Every structure is written in C-alpha cells, then in structure tokens.
Amino acid sequence: GQNIDQPTEMTATEGAIVQINCTYQTSGFNGLFWYQQHAGEAPTFLSYNVLDGLEEKGRFSSFLSRSKGYSYLLLKELQMKDSASYLCAVRDRQGGGYQKVTFGTGTKLQVIP
Amino acid sequence: DARVTQTPRDKVTEMGQEVTMRCQPILGHNTVFWYRQTMMQGLELLAYFRNRAPLDDSGMPKDRFSAEMPDATLATLKIQPSEPRDSAVYFCASGSIGPGSSNTEAFFGQGTRLTVV
C-alpha cells in the first residue's frame, strides 16, 4: 500500500511563491498526481509526474524524485483564488494490470493579501 | 461539455435507511472510481471498476456497502443499512486509464453530500 504525507495547512501572501511538499512510500510506483479542491467542490486535475524532474504548466509546476519518494507542487504569482486544498495522489501497480490511486489528506492553502 | 454527473447532490436520511447514490461517467471512459471524503480521513478509495468489472472494493465495508455498474452509463453505490458514521461526501470519478492507455487523468463529479441522522 501507500503512505502519503503532506502538510495539513499553509499560508502564503498574494503574489508570492509557495511550495507544497508530498512524500510517499509505495512498492509499485507508477505516477503521482496533484489535484486542487476548492471548498465544497470536486477535485480538479493539476498535474501528473511519472519520471523524475520538473513539469511546468503556467503558474503551477510539479517536481518528482522517485528515488526519494518526494514531490512538490510549486505555485507562482499567487492569487487569492488559489486558496484551496491541494491533494497529492500516488498511483501504484497492483497485480493483474490494476493500478490503484491513493490520495493524501491534502494541504489547505490560504492566500492572504 | 463532458462531465461526470452524480445524483443526488445532497441526501439526508435516518439511520437504518437504504441510500443509493448514482453516477453517470463521461461517455467513453472505461474506468470508474468511488471515493468518500471526510475531514478526518480525506479522500478514501471505496471501489474501482474497469470496463464495468470491479477491480478493487477493498476500501468498502462489505457488510453494508455495495457498488455496481449495471451498464456503461451508470454506476451505483448503495449503503444498507446506513449509519451516522457514513456521513461524508461521496465522489465518483471516471477516466480512460489502464494498460495501453496514455491517459492519466480522472475527472470527478460534484459529489453527493450524505448526512445520516
């Protein structure tokens, strides 16, 4: 199975940069996702990493180190609307071609003026 | 505008009653997930279907929960009998995921907020 850890809460200032870390332990790693979830809404997909390195997508970037079991989500030029929970999820190979995705408990980011 | 549709959006029921939640996955998606979200536990995977076949329901309490896909356009999650500890938001998600597929993203429905009193 997986053990996924991320900070419970973070606060950052509008216009700044924030890095949300995620560490995981898994036996059959096959990809890591970041999702954004605003209060009362469904999670929405932000990024996917399966190889080591940085994936950049506009103001959001995601980094993965498979050897360290570590990922981070980097948010630049923070806006008030970025206040949300950010969920790290790990995909893990099971038997028979089945791949299970397990979510961390999420990091609640508050952006302040 | 393809989206995952869940009904009902909100459900309040008394302890002991049967609850059925429905999900219409995005047309063409071969994979359906049911998740439960609470403040304490976060998002927990309850069940996972590929091509309508259940691949994993180990996260689901077997004595009271059941998940089915009667056809490709409908997934159901049933709780019988319901208990107050089942109160949570239940999300359905779908995707085209699996061997031979380059897609990775799962699309979430808006969820069903269940309150058992």
PDB file of C-alpha atoms in Angstrom:
ATOM      1  CA  GLY A   1       0.000   0.000   0.000  1.00  0.00           C
ATOM      2  CA  GLN A   2       0.951   3.656   0.155  1.00  0.00           C
ATOM      3  CA  ASN A   3       1.809   6.092   2.914  1.00  0.00           C
ATOM      4  CA  ILE A   4       1.386   9.671   1.701  1.00  0.00           C
ATOM      5  CA  ASP A   5       2.343  12.683   3.800  1.00  0.00           C
ATOM      6  CA  GLN A   6       1.764  16.341   3.128  1.00  0.00           C
ATOM      7  CA  PRO A   7       1.440  19.356   5.435  1.00  0.00           C
ATOM      8  CA  THR A   8      -2.044  19.978   6.745  1.00  0.00           C
ATOM      9  CA  GLU A   9      -2.094  23.741   6.266  1.00  0.00           C
ATOM     10  CA  MET A  10      -0.027  26.527   4.735  1.00  0.00           C
ATOM     11  CA  THR A  11      -0.406  30.274   4.454  1.00  0.00           C
ATOM     12  CA  ALA A  12       1.201  32.455   1.790  1.00  0.00           C
ATOM     13  CA  THR A  13       0.938  36.017   0.550  1.00  0.00           C
ATOM     14  CA  GLU A  14      -0.668  37.120  -2.691  1.00  0.00           C
ATOM     15  CA  GLY A  15       1.961  37.472  -5.415  1.00  0.00           C
ATOM     16  CA  ALA A  16       4.435  35.208  -3.655  1.00  0.00           C
ATOM     17  CA  ILE A  17       5.631  31.659  -4.400  1.00  0.00           C
ATOM     18  CA  VAL A  18       4.660  28.643  -2.305  1.00  0.00           C
ATOM     19  CA  GLN A  19       5.928  25.063  -2.385  1.00  0.00           C
ATOM     20  CA  ILE A  20       3.736  22.223  -1.142  1.00  0.00           C
ATOM     21  CA  ASN A  21       5.640  19.026  -0.407  1.00  0.00           C
ATOM     22  CA  CYS A  22       4.472  15.435  -0.595  1.00  0.00           C
ATOM     23  CA  THR A  23       6.358  12.318   0.463  1.00  0.00           C
ATOM     24  CA  TYR A  24       5.220   8.807  -0.228  1.00  0.00           C
ATOM     25  CA  GLN A  25       6.130   5.178   0.249  1.00  0.00           C
ATOM     26  CA  THR A  26       4.967   2.614  -2.253  1.00  0.00           C
ATOM     27  CA  SER A  27       6.110  -0.675  -3.739  1.00  0.00           C
ATOM     28  CA  GLY A  28       4.901  -0.297  -7.325  1.00  0.00           C
ATOM     29  CA  PHE A  29       5.066   3.419  -8.075  1.00  0.00           C
ATOM     30  CA  ASN A  30       3.549   4.397 -11.401  1.00  0.00           C
ATOM     31  CA  GLY A  31       2.845   8.094 -11.235  1.00  0.00           C
ATOM     32  CA  LEU A  32       1.994  10.982  -8.933  1.00  0.00           C
ATOM     33  CA  PHE A  33      -0.878  13.432  -9.332  1.00  0.00           C
ATOM     34  CA  TRP A  34      -1.683  16.809  -7.884  1.00  0.00           C
ATOM     35  CA  TYR A  35      -5.302  17.900  -7.620  1.00  0.00           C
ATOM     36  CA  GLN A  36      -6.820  21.199  -6.492  1.00  0.00           C
ATOM     37  CA  GLN A  37     -10.021  21.226  -4.488  1.00  0.00           C
ATOM     38  CA  HIS A  38     -11.909  24.364  -3.544  1.00  0.00           C
ATOM     39  CA  ALA A  39     -14.164  24.145  -0.517  1.00  0.00           C
ATOM     40  CA  GLY A  40     -17.399  22.369  -1.331  1.00  0.00           C
ATOM     41  CA  GLU A  41     -16.288  21.434  -4.824  1.00  0.00           C
ATOM     42  CA  ALA A  42     -14.858  18.415  -6.611  1.00  0.00           C
ATOM     43  CA  PRO A  43     -11.104  17.883  -7.010  1.00  0.00           C
ATOM     44  CA  THR A  44      -9.725  19.052 -10.345  1.00  0.00           C
ATOM     45  CA  PHE A  45      -6.599  17.710 -12.015  1.00  0.00           C
ATOM     46  CA  LEU A  46      -3.480  19.902 -11.958  1.00  0.00           C
ATOM     47  CA  SER A  47      -0.513  17.746 -12.922  1.00  0.00           C
ATOM     48  CA  TYR A  48       0.943  14.292 -13.387  1.00  0.00           C
ATOM     49  CA  ASN A  49       4.557  13.162 -12.982  1.00  0.00           C
ATOM     50  CA  VAL A  50       5.872   9.689 -13.683  1.00  0.00           C
ATOM     51  CA  LEU A  51       9.523  10.495 -14.480  1.00  0.00           C
ATOM     52  CA  ASP A  52      11.969  12.464 -12.354  1.00  0.00           C
ATOM     53  CA  GLY A  53      12.110  16.185 -12.918  1.00  0.00           C
ATOM     54  CA  LEU A  54      10.010  19.279 -13.195  1.00  0.00           C
ATOM     55  CA  GLU A  55       6.798  19.637 -15.167  1.00  0.00           C
ATOM     56  CA  GLU A  56       5.752  23.235 -15.733  1.00  0.00           C
ATOM     57  CA  LYS A  57       2.262  24.351 -16.594  1.00  0.00           C
ATOM     58  CA  GLY A  58       1.721  28.086 -16.389  1.00  0.00           C
ATOM     59  CA  ARG A  59       1.929  29.309 -12.808  1.00  0.00           C
ATOM     60  CA  PHE A  60       1.975  25.744 -11.491  1.00  0.00           C
ATOM     61  CA  SER A  61       4.923  23.345 -11.594  1.00  0.00           C
ATOM     62  CA  SER A  62       5.302  19.868 -10.165  1.00  0.00           C
ATOM     63  CA  PHE A  63       8.526  18.065  -9.331  1.00  0.00           C
ATOM     64  CA  LEU A  64       9.204  14.393  -8.731  1.00  0.00           C
ATOM     65  CA  SER A  65      12.121  12.433  -7.306  1.00  0.00           C
ATOM     66  CA  ARG A  66      11.309   8.728  -7.410  1.00  0.00           C
ATOM     67  CA  SER A  67      14.443   7.693  -5.523  1.00  0.00           C
ATOM     68  CA  LYS A  68      13.491   9.970  -2.628  1.00  0.00           C
ATOM     69  CA  GLY A  69       9.765   9.288  -2.744  1.00  0.00           C
ATOM     70  CA  TYR A  70       9.226  13.027  -2.921  1.00  0.00           C
ATOM     71  CA  SER A  71       7.241  15.515  -4.923  1.00  0.00           C
ATOM     72  CA  TYR A  72       6.369  19.159  -4.635  1.00  0.00           C
ATOM     73  CA  LEU A  73       3.839  21.474  -6.198  1.00  0.00           C
ATOM     74  CA  LEU A  74       5.104  24.996  -6.827  1.00  0.00           C
ATOM     75  CA  LEU A  75       2.635  27.822  -7.208  1.00  0.00           C
ATOM     76  CA  LYS A  76       3.979  31.128  -8.501  1.00  0.00           C
ATOM     77  CA  GLU A  77       2.440  34.609  -8.532  1.00  0.00           C
ATOM     78  CA  LEU A  78      -0.142  33.526  -6.003  1.00  0.00           C
ATOM     79  CA  GLN A  79      -3.677  34.780  -6.443  1.00  0.00           C
ATOM     80  CA  MET A  80      -6.482  34.868  -3.913  1.00  0.00           C
ATOM     81  CA  LYS A  81      -8.361  32.264  -5.969  1.00  0.00           C
ATOM     82  CA  ASP A  82      -5.514  29.800  -5.319  1.00  0.00           C
ATOM     83  CA  SER A  83      -6.829  29.391  -1.772  1.00  0.00           C
ATOM     84  CA  ALA A  84      -7.856  25.736  -1.812  1.00  0.00           C
ATOM     85  CA  SER A  85      -6.774  22.284  -0.721  1.00  0.00           C
ATOM     86  CA  TYR A  86      -4.060  20.624  -2.776  1.00  0.00           C
ATOM     87  CA  LEU A  87      -4.155  16.852  -2.879  1.00  0.00           C
ATOM     88  CA  CYS A  88      -1.195  14.635  -3.661  1.00  0.00           C
ATOM     89  CA  ALA A  89      -2.140  11.209  -5.061  1.00  0.00           C
ATOM     90  CA  VAL A  90       0.056   8.242  -5.913  1.00  0.00           C
ATOM     91  CA  ARG A  91      -0.644   5.519  -8.464  1.00  0.00           C
ATOM     92  CA  ASP A  92       0.576   2.102  -7.502  1.00  0.00           C
ATOM     93  CA  ARG A  93       0.736  -1.034  -9.628  1.00  0.00           C
ATOM     94  CA  GLN A  94      -1.178  -3.946  -8.221  1.00  0.00           C
ATOM     95  CA  GLY A  95      -1.474  -7.416  -9.683  1.00  0.00           C
ATOM     96  CA  GLY A  96      -3.226  -8.175 -12.935  1.00  0.00           C
ATOM     97  CA  GLY A  97      -2.618  -4.788 -14.552  1.00  0.00           C
ATOM     98  CA  TYR A  98      -4.692  -2.975 -11.974  1.00  0.00           C
ATOM     99  CA  GLN A  99      -3.368   0.417 -10.853  1.00  0.00           C
ATOM    100  CA  LYS A 100      -4.637   1.907  -7.623  1.00  0.00           C
ATOM    101  CA  VAL A 101      -4.633   5.654  -6.951  1.00  0.00           C
ATOM    102  CA  THR A 102      -4.443   6.725  -3.314  1.00  0.00           C
ATOM    103  CA  PHE A 103      -4.852  10.301  -2.116  1.00  0.00           C
ATOM    104  CA  GLY A 104      -3.106  12.113   0.692  1.00  0.00           C
ATOM    105  CA  THR A 105      -5.250  14.082   3.136  1.00  0.00           C
ATOM    106  CA  GLY A 106      -4.466  17.344   1.365  1.00  0.00           C
ATOM    107  CA  THR A 107      -2.801  20.654   2.188  1.00  0.00           C
ATOM    108  CA  LYS A 108      -5.124  23.563   2.837  1.00  0.00           C
ATOM    109  CA  LEU A 109      -3.525  26.686   1.377  1.00  0.00           C
ATOM    110  CA  GLN A 110      -4.687  30.101   2.464  1.00  0.00           C
ATOM    111  CA  VAL A 111      -3.571  33.053   0.368  1.00  0.00           C
ATOM    112  CA  ILE A 112      -3.642  36.357   2.229  1.00  0.00           C
ATOM    113  CA  PRO A 113      -3.440  39.900   0.813  1.00  0.00           C
TER     114      PRO A 113
ATOM    115  CA  ASP B   1     -19.102  19.763 -22.227  1.00  0.00           C
ATOM    116  CA  ALA B   2     -18.455  16.249 -20.954  1.00  0.00           C
ATOM    117  CA  ARG B   3     -18.700  15.803 -17.225  1.00  0.00           C
ATOM    118  CA  VAL B   4     -19.327  13.201 -14.575  1.00  0.00           C
ATOM    119  CA  THR B   5     -22.841  13.558 -13.187  1.00  0.00           C
ATOM    120  CA  GLN B   6     -23.804  12.453  -9.700  1.00  0.00           C
ATOM    121  CA  THR B   7     -27.231  12.296  -8.112  1.00  0.00           C
ATOM    122  CA  PRO B   8     -28.465  13.296  -5.657  1.00  0.00           C
ATOM    123  CA  ARG B   9     -26.282  16.277  -4.735  1.00  0.00           C
ATOM    124  CA  ASP B  10     -27.453  16.172  -1.161  1.00  0.00           C
ATOM    125  CA  LYS B  11     -29.130  13.425   0.843  1.00  0.00           C
ATOM    126  CA  VAL B  12     -30.321  13.448   4.438  1.00  0.00           C
ATOM    127  CA  THR B  13     -31.585  10.149   5.753  1.00  0.00           C
ATOM    128  CA  GLU B  14     -32.322   8.425   9.002  1.00  0.00           C
ATOM    129  CA  MET B  15     -30.089   5.749  10.428  1.00  0.00           C
ATOM    130  CA  GLY B  16     -31.050   2.317   9.140  1.00  0.00           C
ATOM    131  CA  GLN B  17     -32.423   3.523   5.829  1.00  0.00           C
ATOM    132  CA  GLU B  18     -31.083   2.426   2.452  1.00  0.00           C
ATOM    133  CA  VAL B  19     -29.193   5.018   0.427  1.00  0.00           C
ATOM    134  CA  THR B  20     -28.423   4.745  -3.274  1.00  0.00           C
ATOM    135  CA  MET B  21     -26.052   7.151  -4.989  1.00  0.00           C
ATOM    136  CA  ARG B  22     -25.776   7.276  -8.770  1.00  0.00           C
ATOM    137  CA  CYS B  23     -23.043   8.287 -11.139  1.00  0.00           C
ATOM    138  CA  GLN B  24     -23.030   8.792 -14.893  1.00  0.00           C
ATOM    139  CA  PRO B  25     -19.407   8.608 -16.081  1.00  0.00           C
ATOM    140  CA  ILE B  26     -18.138  10.516 -19.091  1.00  0.00           C
ATOM    141  CA  LEU B  27     -19.082   8.680 -22.279  1.00  0.00           C
ATOM    142  CA  GLY B  28     -16.221   6.513 -23.484  1.00  0.00           C
ATOM    143  CA  HIS B  29     -14.384   6.332 -20.172  1.00  0.00           C
ATOM    144  CA  ASN B  30     -13.526   2.791 -19.176  1.00  0.00           C
ATOM    145  CA  THR B  31     -12.689   3.367 -15.507  1.00  0.00           C
ATOM    146  CA  VAL B  32     -14.930   4.462 -12.642  1.00  0.00           C
ATOM    147  CA  PHE B  33     -13.912   5.199  -9.066  1.00  0.00           C
ATOM    148  CA  TRP B  34     -15.964   5.784  -5.932  1.00  0.00           C
ATOM    149  CA  TYR B  35     -14.317   7.876  -3.218  1.00  0.00           C
ATOM    150  CA  ARG B  36     -15.511   9.011   0.195  1.00  0.00           C
ATOM    151  CA  GLN B  37     -14.234  12.267   1.689  1.00  0.00           C
ATOM    152  CA  THR B  38     -14.370  13.340   5.317  1.00  0.00           C
ATOM    153  CA  MET B  39     -12.468  15.998   7.204  1.00  0.00           C
ATOM    154  CA  MET B  40     -10.643  13.387   9.236  1.00  0.00           C
ATOM    155  CA  GLN B  41      -9.777  10.816   6.578  1.00  0.00           C
ATOM    156  CA  GLY B  42      -9.517  12.838   3.402  1.00  0.00           C
ATOM    157  CA  LEU B  43     -10.321  11.073   0.120  1.00  0.00           C
ATOM    158  CA  GLU B  44     -10.605   7.314   0.558  1.00  0.00           C
ATOM    159  CA  LEU B  45     -10.992   4.930  -2.363  1.00  0.00           C
ATOM    160  CA  LEU B  46     -14.043   2.718  -1.900  1.00  0.00           C
ATOM    161  CA  ALA B  47     -14.307   0.925  -5.245  1.00  0.00           C
ATOM    162  CA  TYR B  48     -12.742   0.827  -8.690  1.00  0.00           C
ATOM    163  CA  PHE B  49     -14.293  -0.522 -11.897  1.00  0.00           C
ATOM    164  CA  ARG B  50     -12.693  -1.037 -15.265  1.00  0.00           C
ATOM    165  CA  ASN B  51     -14.899  -1.909 -18.213  1.00  0.00           C
ATOM    166  CA  ARG B  52     -17.723  -2.368 -15.682  1.00  0.00           C
ATOM    167  CA  ALA B  53     -15.848  -5.095 -13.822  1.00  0.00           C
ATOM    168  CA  PRO B  54     -14.961  -4.453 -10.168  1.00  0.00           C
ATOM    169  CA  LEU B  55     -11.172  -4.489  -9.735  1.00  0.00           C
ATOM    170  CA  ASP B  56     -10.925  -3.370  -6.163  1.00  0.00           C
ATOM    171  CA  ASP B  57     -13.516  -2.811  -3.479  1.00  0.00           C
ATOM    172  CA  SER B  58     -11.240  -3.456  -0.524  1.00  0.00           C
ATOM    173  CA  GLY B  59     -11.867   0.038   0.828  1.00  0.00           C
ATOM    174  CA  MET B  60     -15.556  -0.610   1.204  1.00  0.00           C
ATOM    175  CA  PRO B  61     -17.259  -2.055   4.292  1.00  0.00           C
ATOM    176  CA  LYS B  62     -18.657  -5.208   2.702  1.00  0.00           C
ATOM    177  CA  ASP B  63     -21.428  -5.794   5.168  1.00  0.00           C
ATOM    178  CA  ARG B  64     -23.313  -2.623   4.284  1.00  0.00           C
ATOM    179  CA  PHE B  65     -21.838  -1.146   1.100  1.00  0.00           C
ATOM    180  CA  SER B  66     -22.213  -2.409  -2.448  1.00  0.00           C
ATOM    181  CA  ALA B  67     -21.088  -0.938  -5.761  1.00  0.00           C
ATOM    182  CA  GLU B  68     -22.269  -1.969  -9.204  1.00  0.00           C
ATOM    183  CA  MET B  69     -22.179  -0.891 -12.828  1.00  0.00           C
ATOM    184  CA  PRO B  70     -25.358  -2.195 -14.435  1.00  0.00           C
ATOM    185  CA  ASP B  71     -24.283  -0.628 -17.719  1.00  0.00           C
ATOM    186  CA  ALA B  72     -21.578   1.639 -19.116  1.00  0.00           C
ATOM    187  CA  THR B  73     -23.587   4.786 -18.383  1.00  0.00           C
ATOM    188  CA  LEU B  74     -24.455   4.110 -14.748  1.00  0.00           C
ATOM    189  CA  ALA B  75     -22.526   3.291 -11.593  1.00  0.00           C
ATOM    190  CA  THR B  76     -24.275   2.922  -8.253  1.00  0.00           C
ATOM    191  CA  LEU B  77     -23.120   2.919  -4.650  1.00  0.00           C
ATOM    192  CA  LYS B  78     -25.582   1.565  -2.133  1.00  0.00           C
ATOM    193  CA  ILE B  79     -25.493   1.650   1.663  1.00  0.00           C
ATOM    194  CA  GLN B  80     -27.885  -0.612   3.554  1.00  0.00           C
ATOM    195  CA  PRO B  81     -28.413  -0.001   6.407  1.00  0.00           C
ATOM    196  CA  SER B  82     -26.919   3.468   6.707  1.00  0.00           C
ATOM    197  CA  GLU B  83     -25.223   4.661   9.909  1.00  0.00           C
ATOM    198  CA  PRO B  84     -24.272   8.148  11.165  1.00  0.00           C
ATOM    199  CA  ARG B  85     -20.573   7.373  10.591  1.00  0.00           C
ATOM    200  CA  ASP B  86     -21.336   7.059   6.872  1.00  0.00           C
ATOM    201  CA  SER B  87     -21.951  10.813   6.717  1.00  0.00           C
ATOM    202  CA  ALA B  88     -19.471  12.157   4.162  1.00  0.00           C
ATOM    203  CA  VAL B  89     -19.199  13.459   0.621  1.00  0.00           C
ATOM    204  CA  TYR B  90     -19.130  10.608  -1.888  1.00  0.00           C
ATOM    205  CA  PHE B  91     -17.332  11.332  -5.152  1.00  0.00           C
ATOM    206  CA  CYS B  92     -17.474   9.398  -8.371  1.00  0.00           C
ATOM    207  CA  ALA B  93     -14.647   9.853 -10.885  1.00  0.00           C
ATOM    208  CA  SER B  94     -14.098   8.439 -14.352  1.00  0.00           C
ATOM    209  CA  GLY B  95     -11.218   8.189 -16.792  1.00  0.00           C
ATOM    210  CA  SER B  96      -9.701   6.291 -19.700  1.00  0.00           C
ATOM    211  CA  ILE B  97      -6.995   4.647 -17.682  1.00  0.00           C
ATOM    212  CA  GLY B  98      -5.212   1.348 -17.835  1.00  0.00           C
ATOM    213  CA  PRO B  99      -2.771  -0.741 -19.843  1.00  0.00           C
ATOM    214  CA  GLY B 100      -2.453   0.584 -23.347  1.00  0.00           C
ATOM    215  CA  SER B 101      -3.883   3.964 -22.454  1.00  0.00           C
ATOM    216  CA  SER B 102      -1.720   7.083 -22.296  1.00  0.00           C
ATOM    217  CA  ASN B 103      -4.377   8.971 -20.369  1.00  0.00           C
ATOM    218  CA  THR B 104      -3.900   9.505 -16.694  1.00  0.00           C
ATOM    219  CA  GLU B 105      -6.472  11.985 -15.521  1.00  0.00           C
ATOM    220  CA  ALA B 106      -9.570  11.116 -13.557  1.00  0.00           C
ATOM    221  CA  PHE B 107     -12.488  13.526 -13.788  1.00  0.00           C
ATOM    222  CA  PHE B 108     -14.536  13.992 -10.636  1.00  0.00           C
ATOM    223  CA  GLY B 109     -18.255  14.538 -10.296  1.00  0.00           C
ATOM    224  CA  GLN B 110     -19.600  17.187  -7.921  1.00  0.00           C
ATOM    225  CA  GLY B 111     -20.228  14.648  -5.215  1.00  0.00           C
ATOM    226  CA  THR B 112     -23.161  13.543  -3.086  1.00  0.00           C
ATOM    227  CA  ARG B 113     -23.208  15.005   0.408  1.00  0.00           C
ATOM    228  CA  LEU B 114     -24.721  12.338   2.629  1.00  0.00           C
ATOM    229  CA  THR B 115     -25.936  13.059   6.143  1.00  0.00           C
ATOM    230  CA  VAL B 116     -27.216  10.168   8.235  1.00  0.00           C
ATOM    231  CA  VAL B 117     -29.040  11.257  11.378  1.00  0.00           C
TER     232      VAL B 117
END
